[in-house]
Short mmCIF file of N, CA and C in Angstrom, two decimals:
data_model
loop_
_atom_site.label_atom_id
_atom_site.label_comp_id
_atom_site.label_asym_id
_atom_site.label_seq_id
_atom_site.Cartn_x
_atom_site.Cartn_y
_atom_site.Cartn_z
N SER L 19 -118.45 -125.57 0.23
CA SER L 19 -117.85 -126.85 0.53
C SER L 19 -117.26 -126.88 1.94
N ASP L 20 -116.50 -125.84 2.30
CA ASP L 20 -115.93 -125.78 3.65
C ASP L 20 -117.03 -125.70 4.71
N PHE L 21 -118.08 -124.94 4.39
CA PHE L 21 -119.20 -124.82 5.33
C PHE L 21 -119.85 -126.18 5.55
N ILE L 22 -120.06 -126.92 4.48
CA ILE L 22 -120.68 -128.24 4.58
C ILE L 22 -119.78 -129.20 5.36
N HIS L 23 -118.49 -129.17 5.07
CA HIS L 23 -117.55 -130.03 5.78
C HIS L 23 -117.54 -129.71 7.28
N THR L 24 -117.47 -128.42 7.60
CA THR L 24 -117.46 -128.01 9.01
C THR L 24 -118.76 -128.40 9.69
N SER L 25 -119.87 -128.21 9.01
CA SER L 25 -121.17 -128.57 9.58
C SER L 25 -121.25 -130.07 9.85
N PHE L 26 -120.76 -130.88 8.92
CA PHE L 26 -120.78 -132.32 9.10
C PHE L 26 -119.90 -132.72 10.30
N GLN L 27 -118.74 -132.13 10.42
CA GLN L 27 -117.86 -132.43 11.55
C GLN L 27 -118.51 -132.02 12.87
N HIS L 28 -119.21 -130.89 12.87
CA HIS L 28 -119.93 -130.46 14.08
C HIS L 28 -121.04 -131.44 14.43
N LEU L 29 -121.74 -131.92 13.42
CA LEU L 29 -122.80 -132.91 13.64
C LEU L 29 -122.23 -134.17 14.32
N LEU L 30 -121.10 -134.66 13.81
CA LEU L 30 -120.48 -135.84 14.40
C LEU L 30 -120.04 -135.59 15.84
N GLU L 31 -119.49 -134.42 16.10
CA GLU L 31 -119.04 -134.08 17.45
C GLU L 31 -120.23 -133.93 18.40
N ILE L 32 -121.29 -133.26 17.95
CA ILE L 32 -122.48 -133.10 18.80
C ILE L 32 -123.10 -134.46 19.10
N TYR L 33 -123.15 -135.32 18.11
CA TYR L 33 -123.68 -136.67 18.32
C TYR L 33 -122.83 -137.41 19.35
N SER L 34 -121.53 -137.29 19.27
CA SER L 34 -120.64 -137.93 20.23
C SER L 34 -120.90 -137.41 21.64
N LEU L 35 -121.01 -136.10 21.77
CA LEU L 35 -121.28 -135.51 23.09
C LEU L 35 -122.64 -135.94 23.63
N GLU L 36 -123.63 -136.01 22.77
CA GLU L 36 -124.96 -136.47 23.18
C GLU L 36 -124.91 -137.92 23.64
N CYS L 37 -124.22 -138.76 22.91
CA CYS L 37 -124.08 -140.16 23.30
C CYS L 37 -123.35 -140.28 24.64
N ASP L 38 -122.31 -139.47 24.82
CA ASP L 38 -121.60 -139.46 26.11
C ASP L 38 -122.54 -139.07 27.24
N HIS L 39 -123.33 -138.03 27.00
CA HIS L 39 -124.24 -137.53 28.02
C HIS L 39 -125.28 -138.58 28.42
N PHE L 40 -125.82 -139.28 27.43
CA PHE L 40 -126.86 -140.28 27.70
C PHE L 40 -126.28 -141.69 27.87
N GLU L 41 -124.95 -141.77 27.97
CA GLU L 41 -124.25 -143.03 28.18
C GLU L 41 -124.65 -144.10 27.15
N ASP L 42 -124.74 -143.66 25.90
CA ASP L 42 -125.06 -144.56 24.79
C ASP L 42 -123.75 -145.00 24.15
N SER L 43 -123.33 -146.22 24.41
CA SER L 43 -122.05 -146.70 23.88
C SER L 43 -122.18 -147.26 22.47
N GLU L 44 -123.39 -147.51 22.00
CA GLU L 44 -123.58 -148.12 20.68
C GLU L 44 -123.22 -147.17 19.53
N ARG L 45 -123.73 -145.97 19.56
CA ARG L 45 -123.46 -144.93 18.56
C ARG L 45 -123.68 -145.43 17.12
N PRO L 46 -124.89 -145.85 16.81
CA PRO L 46 -125.15 -146.46 15.50
C PRO L 46 -125.02 -145.50 14.32
N LEU L 47 -125.15 -144.21 14.56
CA LEU L 47 -125.10 -143.25 13.45
C LEU L 47 -123.78 -143.33 12.69
N TYR L 48 -122.68 -143.52 13.40
CA TYR L 48 -121.38 -143.60 12.73
C TYR L 48 -121.32 -144.79 11.78
N GLY L 49 -121.81 -145.92 12.23
CA GLY L 49 -121.84 -147.12 11.39
C GLY L 49 -122.76 -146.94 10.19
N GLN L 50 -123.87 -146.24 10.41
CA GLN L 50 -124.80 -145.97 9.31
C GLN L 50 -124.15 -145.06 8.27
N PHE L 51 -123.42 -144.05 8.73
CA PHE L 51 -122.69 -143.19 7.79
C PHE L 51 -121.68 -144.00 6.99
N LEU L 52 -120.95 -144.87 7.68
CA LEU L 52 -119.95 -145.69 6.99
C LEU L 52 -120.61 -146.57 5.94
N GLN L 53 -121.73 -147.18 6.27
CA GLN L 53 -122.44 -148.03 5.30
C GLN L 53 -122.89 -147.22 4.08
N LYS L 54 -123.37 -146.01 4.31
CA LYS L 54 -123.79 -145.14 3.19
C LYS L 54 -122.60 -144.82 2.29
N VAL L 55 -121.46 -144.54 2.92
CA VAL L 55 -120.25 -144.22 2.15
C VAL L 55 -119.81 -145.43 1.33
N ILE L 56 -119.83 -146.61 1.93
CA ILE L 56 -119.42 -147.83 1.25
C ILE L 56 -120.30 -148.10 0.03
N LEU L 57 -121.58 -147.76 0.12
CA LEU L 57 -122.51 -147.99 -0.99
C LEU L 57 -122.29 -147.04 -2.16
N MET L 58 -121.61 -145.93 -1.91
CA MET L 58 -121.33 -144.99 -2.99
C MET L 58 -120.23 -145.57 -3.88
N PRO L 59 -120.24 -145.26 -5.18
CA PRO L 59 -119.16 -145.76 -6.04
C PRO L 59 -117.81 -145.16 -5.63
N TRP L 60 -116.74 -145.94 -5.76
CA TRP L 60 -115.42 -145.46 -5.34
C TRP L 60 -115.01 -144.23 -6.15
N GLN L 61 -115.55 -144.05 -7.34
CA GLN L 61 -115.19 -142.92 -8.20
C GLN L 61 -115.77 -141.60 -7.71
N SER L 62 -116.67 -141.64 -6.74
CA SER L 62 -117.32 -140.43 -6.25
C SER L 62 -116.43 -139.72 -5.23
N ARG L 63 -116.02 -138.52 -5.55
CA ARG L 63 -115.20 -137.73 -4.62
C ARG L 63 -115.94 -137.44 -3.32
N ALA L 64 -117.26 -137.38 -3.40
CA ALA L 64 -118.08 -137.02 -2.24
C ALA L 64 -117.98 -138.05 -1.11
N ARG L 65 -117.50 -139.23 -1.39
CA ARG L 65 -117.47 -140.27 -0.35
C ARG L 65 -116.27 -140.13 0.58
N TYR L 66 -115.21 -139.47 0.16
CA TYR L 66 -113.97 -139.52 0.92
C TYR L 66 -113.93 -138.57 2.11
N PHE L 67 -114.55 -137.41 2.01
CA PHE L 67 -114.57 -136.52 3.17
C PHE L 67 -115.35 -137.14 4.34
N PRO L 68 -116.59 -137.62 4.12
CA PRO L 68 -117.31 -138.22 5.25
C PRO L 68 -116.57 -139.43 5.84
N LEU L 69 -115.88 -140.15 4.99
CA LEU L 69 -115.11 -141.30 5.48
C LEU L 69 -113.99 -140.83 6.41
N CYS L 70 -113.28 -139.78 6.01
CA CYS L 70 -112.22 -139.21 6.86
C CYS L 70 -112.81 -138.67 8.16
N ALA L 71 -113.98 -138.07 8.07
CA ALA L 71 -114.60 -137.45 9.24
C ALA L 71 -115.08 -138.48 10.26
N VAL L 72 -115.59 -139.61 9.80
CA VAL L 72 -116.14 -140.62 10.70
C VAL L 72 -115.05 -141.54 11.27
N LEU L 73 -113.88 -141.56 10.64
CA LEU L 73 -112.78 -142.43 11.06
C LEU L 73 -112.40 -142.30 12.55
N PRO L 74 -112.22 -141.09 13.07
CA PRO L 74 -111.84 -140.98 14.48
C PRO L 74 -112.90 -141.51 15.44
N TYR L 75 -114.15 -141.52 15.02
CA TYR L 75 -115.23 -141.96 15.90
C TYR L 75 -115.40 -143.48 15.88
N LEU L 76 -115.21 -144.09 14.72
CA LEU L 76 -115.32 -145.55 14.62
C LEU L 76 -114.00 -146.24 14.92
N GLY L 77 -112.92 -145.56 14.61
CA GLY L 77 -111.59 -146.15 14.76
C GLY L 77 -111.16 -146.80 13.47
N PRO L 78 -109.87 -146.71 13.16
CA PRO L 78 -109.38 -147.23 11.88
C PRO L 78 -109.54 -148.74 11.73
N GLU L 79 -109.37 -149.49 12.81
CA GLU L 79 -109.47 -150.95 12.70
C GLU L 79 -110.88 -151.36 12.30
N LYS L 80 -111.87 -150.76 12.94
CA LYS L 80 -113.27 -151.10 12.63
C LYS L 80 -113.60 -150.73 11.20
N VAL L 81 -113.14 -149.56 10.77
CA VAL L 81 -113.41 -149.14 9.39
C VAL L 81 -112.78 -150.12 8.40
N LEU L 82 -111.55 -150.53 8.66
CA LEU L 82 -110.87 -151.46 7.75
C LEU L 82 -111.51 -152.85 7.75
N VAL L 83 -112.07 -153.25 8.87
CA VAL L 83 -112.75 -154.55 8.94
C VAL L 83 -114.07 -154.49 8.16
N ILE L 84 -114.82 -153.41 8.35
CA ILE L 84 -116.12 -153.28 7.69
C ILE L 84 -115.96 -152.97 6.20
N TYR L 85 -115.01 -152.11 5.87
CA TYR L 85 -114.81 -151.66 4.49
C TYR L 85 -113.58 -152.37 3.94
N LYS L 86 -113.77 -153.63 3.61
CA LYS L 86 -112.65 -154.49 3.17
C LYS L 86 -112.00 -154.04 1.86
N ASN L 87 -112.75 -153.35 1.01
CA ASN L 87 -112.21 -152.91 -0.28
C ASN L 87 -111.50 -151.57 -0.20
N LEU L 88 -111.41 -150.99 0.97
CA LEU L 88 -110.80 -149.66 1.09
C LEU L 88 -109.39 -149.59 0.51
N PRO L 89 -108.47 -150.51 0.83
CA PRO L 89 -107.13 -150.40 0.24
C PRO L 89 -107.15 -150.42 -1.29
N GLN L 90 -107.96 -151.29 -1.88
CA GLN L 90 -108.03 -151.34 -3.34
C GLN L 90 -108.65 -150.07 -3.90
N HIS L 91 -109.66 -149.54 -3.22
CA HIS L 91 -110.28 -148.30 -3.68
C HIS L 91 -109.30 -147.13 -3.60
N LEU L 92 -108.42 -147.15 -2.59
CA LEU L 92 -107.38 -146.12 -2.52
C LEU L 92 -106.47 -146.20 -3.74
N LEU L 93 -106.09 -147.40 -4.11
CA LEU L 93 -105.23 -147.57 -5.29
C LEU L 93 -105.97 -147.12 -6.56
N ASN L 94 -107.25 -147.44 -6.65
CA ASN L 94 -108.04 -146.98 -7.80
C ASN L 94 -108.02 -145.45 -7.88
N CYS L 95 -108.17 -144.80 -6.73
CA CYS L 95 -108.17 -143.33 -6.69
C CYS L 95 -106.82 -142.77 -7.11
N LEU L 96 -105.74 -143.44 -6.68
CA LEU L 96 -104.41 -142.96 -7.05
C LEU L 96 -104.15 -143.12 -8.54
N SER L 97 -104.93 -143.94 -9.19
CA SER L 97 -104.82 -144.12 -10.64
C SER L 97 -105.69 -143.13 -11.40
N THR L 98 -106.39 -142.28 -10.67
CA THR L 98 -107.32 -141.32 -11.25
C THR L 98 -106.94 -139.94 -10.72
N ASN L 99 -106.39 -139.09 -11.57
CA ASN L 99 -105.82 -137.82 -11.10
C ASN L 99 -106.73 -136.99 -10.20
N HIS L 100 -108.00 -136.83 -10.58
CA HIS L 100 -108.85 -135.94 -9.78
C HIS L 100 -109.22 -136.53 -8.42
N LEU L 101 -108.99 -137.83 -8.20
CA LEU L 101 -109.28 -138.46 -6.91
C LEU L 101 -108.04 -138.61 -6.03
N CYS L 102 -106.89 -138.30 -6.57
CA CYS L 102 -105.63 -138.47 -5.85
C CYS L 102 -105.59 -137.68 -4.53
N PRO L 103 -106.00 -136.41 -4.50
CA PRO L 103 -105.98 -135.68 -3.22
C PRO L 103 -106.91 -136.31 -2.17
N ALA L 104 -108.06 -136.81 -2.61
CA ALA L 104 -108.99 -137.45 -1.67
C ALA L 104 -108.38 -138.73 -1.10
N ALA L 105 -107.71 -139.50 -1.97
CA ALA L 105 -107.06 -140.73 -1.52
C ALA L 105 -105.95 -140.41 -0.53
N LEU L 106 -105.18 -139.39 -0.82
CA LEU L 106 -104.10 -139.00 0.08
C LEU L 106 -104.64 -138.58 1.44
N ASP L 107 -105.68 -137.76 1.46
CA ASP L 107 -106.28 -137.32 2.73
C ASP L 107 -106.77 -138.52 3.54
N LEU L 108 -107.40 -139.46 2.86
CA LEU L 108 -107.91 -140.64 3.55
C LEU L 108 -106.78 -141.49 4.10
N TYR L 109 -105.77 -141.75 3.29
CA TYR L 109 -104.64 -142.57 3.73
C TYR L 109 -103.93 -141.90 4.92
N LYS L 110 -103.70 -140.62 4.81
CA LYS L 110 -103.03 -139.87 5.88
C LYS L 110 -103.86 -139.91 7.17
N THR L 111 -105.16 -139.73 7.05
CA THR L 111 -106.04 -139.76 8.22
C THR L 111 -106.03 -141.14 8.87
N ILE L 112 -106.10 -142.19 8.06
CA ILE L 112 -106.07 -143.55 8.61
C ILE L 112 -104.75 -143.79 9.34
N LEU L 113 -103.64 -143.43 8.71
CA LEU L 113 -102.34 -143.65 9.35
C LEU L 113 -102.21 -142.87 10.66
N GLN L 114 -102.66 -141.63 10.66
CA GLN L 114 -102.59 -140.81 11.87
C GLN L 114 -103.44 -141.43 12.99
N GLU L 115 -104.62 -141.90 12.62
CA GLU L 115 -105.50 -142.52 13.61
C GLU L 115 -104.92 -143.85 14.10
N GLN L 116 -104.35 -144.64 13.19
CA GLN L 116 -103.75 -145.91 13.60
C GLN L 116 -102.60 -145.65 14.57
N ARG L 117 -101.74 -144.73 14.24
CA ARG L 117 -100.60 -144.41 15.11
C ARG L 117 -101.09 -143.99 16.50
N LYS L 118 -102.11 -143.13 16.52
CA LYS L 118 -102.67 -142.66 17.79
C LYS L 118 -103.22 -143.83 18.61
N VAL L 119 -103.98 -144.71 17.98
CA VAL L 119 -104.57 -145.86 18.67
C VAL L 119 -103.48 -146.80 19.17
N TRP L 120 -102.48 -147.07 18.34
CA TRP L 120 -101.43 -148.01 18.71
C TRP L 120 -100.53 -147.48 19.83
N MET L 121 -100.51 -146.18 20.01
CA MET L 121 -99.67 -145.58 21.06
C MET L 121 -100.47 -145.25 22.32
N GLU L 122 -101.78 -145.38 22.26
CA GLU L 122 -102.65 -145.01 23.37
C GLU L 122 -102.26 -145.73 24.65
N GLY L 123 -102.12 -144.96 25.70
CA GLY L 123 -101.83 -145.51 27.01
C GLY L 123 -100.41 -146.02 27.20
N GLN L 124 -99.53 -145.78 26.24
CA GLN L 124 -98.15 -146.23 26.34
C GLN L 124 -97.23 -145.03 26.15
N GLU L 125 -96.19 -144.98 26.93
CA GLU L 125 -95.26 -143.85 26.84
C GLU L 125 -94.37 -143.94 25.62
N ASP L 126 -93.61 -145.00 25.54
CA ASP L 126 -92.66 -145.15 24.43
C ASP L 126 -92.89 -146.46 23.71
N VAL L 127 -93.52 -146.36 22.56
CA VAL L 127 -93.70 -147.54 21.71
C VAL L 127 -92.57 -147.51 20.70
N PRO L 128 -91.78 -148.58 20.61
CA PRO L 128 -90.69 -148.59 19.63
C PRO L 128 -91.21 -148.40 18.20
N GLU L 129 -90.50 -147.59 17.44
CA GLU L 129 -90.91 -147.33 16.06
C GLU L 129 -90.99 -148.62 15.25
N GLU L 130 -90.13 -149.59 15.55
CA GLU L 130 -90.15 -150.85 14.83
C GLU L 130 -91.47 -151.59 15.05
N GLU L 131 -91.98 -151.52 16.28
CA GLU L 131 -93.27 -152.16 16.59
C GLU L 131 -94.41 -151.48 15.83
N LEU L 132 -94.38 -150.16 15.79
CA LEU L 132 -95.40 -149.42 15.04
C LEU L 132 -95.31 -149.75 13.55
N ALA L 133 -94.09 -149.84 13.03
CA ALA L 133 -93.89 -150.17 11.62
C ALA L 133 -94.41 -151.57 11.31
N ASP L 134 -94.20 -152.51 12.21
CA ASP L 134 -94.71 -153.87 12.01
C ASP L 134 -96.23 -153.87 11.94
N LYS L 135 -96.86 -153.09 12.80
CA LYS L 135 -98.33 -152.99 12.77
C LYS L 135 -98.79 -152.34 11.46
N TRP L 136 -98.08 -151.28 11.05
CA TRP L 136 -98.41 -150.64 9.78
C TRP L 136 -98.32 -151.66 8.65
N ALA L 137 -97.25 -152.46 8.66
CA ALA L 137 -97.00 -153.42 7.57
C ALA L 137 -98.12 -154.45 7.46
N LEU L 138 -98.68 -154.87 8.57
CA LEU L 138 -99.77 -155.85 8.52
C LEU L 138 -100.95 -155.33 7.70
N HIS L 139 -101.20 -154.03 7.81
CA HIS L 139 -102.35 -153.44 7.11
C HIS L 139 -102.00 -152.92 5.72
N TRP L 140 -100.83 -152.33 5.57
CA TRP L 140 -100.57 -151.51 4.41
C TRP L 140 -99.40 -151.93 3.52
N LEU L 141 -98.47 -152.74 3.98
CA LEU L 141 -97.32 -153.10 3.15
C LEU L 141 -97.74 -153.74 1.83
N PRO L 142 -98.66 -154.69 1.82
CA PRO L 142 -99.07 -155.27 0.52
C PRO L 142 -99.67 -154.23 -0.43
N THR L 143 -100.48 -153.33 0.12
CA THR L 143 -101.12 -152.30 -0.71
C THR L 143 -100.07 -151.37 -1.31
N LEU L 144 -99.17 -150.88 -0.46
CA LEU L 144 -98.14 -149.96 -0.95
C LEU L 144 -97.20 -150.65 -1.93
N SER L 145 -96.86 -151.89 -1.65
CA SER L 145 -95.98 -152.65 -2.56
C SER L 145 -96.64 -152.84 -3.93
N THR L 146 -97.92 -153.15 -3.91
CA THR L 146 -98.67 -153.31 -5.16
C THR L 146 -98.63 -152.02 -5.96
N ALA L 147 -98.85 -150.90 -5.29
CA ALA L 147 -98.86 -149.60 -5.97
C ALA L 147 -97.49 -149.25 -6.53
N LEU L 148 -96.46 -149.49 -5.75
CA LEU L 148 -95.10 -149.12 -6.17
C LEU L 148 -94.56 -150.00 -7.29
N THR L 149 -95.12 -151.19 -7.44
CA THR L 149 -94.67 -152.10 -8.50
C THR L 149 -95.70 -152.25 -9.61
N SER L 150 -96.69 -151.40 -9.61
CA SER L 150 -97.76 -151.47 -10.60
C SER L 150 -97.24 -151.19 -12.01
N PRO L 151 -97.82 -151.83 -13.01
CA PRO L 151 -97.47 -151.48 -14.39
C PRO L 151 -97.94 -150.07 -14.78
N SER L 152 -98.85 -149.51 -14.01
CA SER L 152 -99.35 -148.15 -14.28
C SER L 152 -98.35 -147.13 -13.74
N SER L 153 -97.76 -146.35 -14.62
CA SER L 153 -96.79 -145.34 -14.18
C SER L 153 -97.46 -144.26 -13.34
N LEU L 154 -98.73 -143.96 -13.60
CA LEU L 154 -99.46 -142.97 -12.81
C LEU L 154 -99.63 -143.46 -11.37
N LEU L 155 -100.02 -144.71 -11.20
CA LEU L 155 -100.17 -145.27 -9.86
C LEU L 155 -98.82 -145.33 -9.14
N GLN L 156 -97.80 -145.76 -9.84
CA GLN L 156 -96.45 -145.80 -9.24
C GLN L 156 -96.01 -144.42 -8.77
N SER L 157 -96.18 -143.46 -9.63
CA SER L 157 -95.76 -142.09 -9.33
C SER L 157 -96.54 -141.51 -8.15
N ASN L 158 -97.85 -141.66 -8.18
CA ASN L 158 -98.68 -141.12 -7.08
C ASN L 158 -98.41 -141.84 -5.77
N ALA L 159 -98.19 -143.13 -5.83
CA ALA L 159 -97.88 -143.89 -4.61
C ALA L 159 -96.55 -143.43 -4.02
N SER L 160 -95.55 -143.25 -4.87
CA SER L 160 -94.24 -142.84 -4.34
C SER L 160 -94.24 -141.38 -3.90
N ASN L 161 -94.97 -140.53 -4.59
CA ASN L 161 -95.01 -139.11 -4.23
C ASN L 161 -95.91 -138.80 -3.04
N TYR L 162 -96.92 -139.62 -2.80
CA TYR L 162 -97.89 -139.31 -1.76
C TYR L 162 -97.91 -140.35 -0.64
N LEU L 163 -98.26 -141.59 -0.98
CA LEU L 163 -98.39 -142.62 0.08
C LEU L 163 -97.06 -142.89 0.76
N LEU L 164 -96.02 -143.05 -0.03
CA LEU L 164 -94.71 -143.37 0.53
C LEU L 164 -94.23 -142.25 1.47
N VAL L 165 -94.43 -141.03 1.06
CA VAL L 165 -94.00 -139.88 1.87
C VAL L 165 -94.69 -139.89 3.23
N TRP L 166 -96.01 -140.07 3.24
CA TRP L 166 -96.74 -140.06 4.51
C TRP L 166 -96.45 -141.31 5.34
N THR L 167 -96.22 -142.42 4.68
CA THR L 167 -95.86 -143.63 5.40
C THR L 167 -94.55 -143.42 6.16
N LEU L 168 -93.55 -142.91 5.47
CA LEU L 168 -92.24 -142.71 6.10
C LEU L 168 -92.27 -141.60 7.14
N ARG L 169 -93.12 -140.62 6.93
CA ARG L 169 -93.23 -139.53 7.91
C ARG L 169 -93.85 -140.03 9.22
N LEU L 170 -94.90 -140.85 9.11
CA LEU L 170 -95.61 -141.30 10.30
C LEU L 170 -95.05 -142.59 10.90
N PHE L 171 -94.43 -143.41 10.05
CA PHE L 171 -93.84 -144.68 10.51
C PHE L 171 -92.43 -144.80 9.92
N PRO L 172 -91.48 -144.05 10.45
CA PRO L 172 -90.14 -144.01 9.87
C PRO L 172 -89.46 -145.38 9.78
N ALA L 173 -89.72 -146.26 10.71
CA ALA L 173 -89.09 -147.58 10.69
C ALA L 173 -89.65 -148.47 9.58
N SER L 174 -90.73 -148.03 8.93
CA SER L 174 -91.27 -148.81 7.81
C SER L 174 -90.29 -148.83 6.63
N TYR L 175 -89.36 -147.91 6.63
CA TYR L 175 -88.33 -147.88 5.58
C TYR L 175 -87.63 -149.23 5.48
N PHE L 176 -87.27 -149.80 6.62
CA PHE L 176 -86.54 -151.07 6.63
C PHE L 176 -87.39 -152.21 6.09
N LEU L 177 -88.69 -152.19 6.41
CA LEU L 177 -89.59 -153.23 5.90
C LEU L 177 -89.77 -153.09 4.39
N LEU L 178 -89.88 -151.86 3.94
CA LEU L 178 -90.01 -151.63 2.50
C LEU L 178 -88.74 -152.03 1.77
N ALA L 179 -87.61 -151.62 2.32
CA ALA L 179 -86.33 -151.95 1.69
C ALA L 179 -86.13 -153.46 1.61
N GLU L 180 -86.50 -154.15 2.67
CA GLU L 180 -86.37 -155.61 2.70
C GLU L 180 -87.29 -156.25 1.65
N GLY L 181 -88.48 -155.70 1.52
CA GLY L 181 -89.44 -156.24 0.55
C GLY L 181 -89.01 -156.04 -0.90
N PHE L 182 -88.24 -154.99 -1.15
CA PHE L 182 -87.84 -154.70 -2.51
C PHE L 182 -86.40 -155.12 -2.80
N LYS L 183 -85.74 -155.71 -1.84
CA LYS L 183 -84.36 -156.15 -2.00
C LYS L 183 -84.27 -157.17 -3.13
N GLY L 184 -83.38 -156.94 -4.05
CA GLY L 184 -83.18 -157.88 -5.16
C GLY L 184 -84.23 -157.76 -6.25
N GLY L 185 -85.18 -156.80 -6.08
CA GLY L 185 -86.23 -156.66 -7.08
C GLY L 185 -85.82 -155.78 -8.25
N GLY L 186 -84.64 -155.14 -8.21
CA GLY L 186 -84.26 -154.20 -9.25
C GLY L 186 -83.55 -154.87 -10.33
#
């Protein structure tokens, strides 16, 4: 499994270098991989590693635009114990890539600004998970998604707190 994962990552990197060398800005292979992943059932663990691997090459915004069901599929995975680690890896990778993109070319981006951008994409999804009637989804969201959200976007705490104010 590690050998296959490493080989796939090397393939993506070699393709990127080849495209750079030949000044090919289109890079259709990444989009083709994403389409193949989207066609796989969300219950398949095999879909999440390639999705994480292709994310840095396509960018998180493009992936989220093309793969509109991704947030819901993440919640489905968090409701299924054996898919929870895959969902966490994917969520963490997306957040790391989003943070990197949003900070690109800027020295000091206020944490509040980053949290606002995070909220546009993820606050509804995380709120749905944390208030779900499914105790498994609630637990996994609070133990995994919430932890990584607060670690990468600390100012999101205030947005979450505001959203849940008076809900208890």
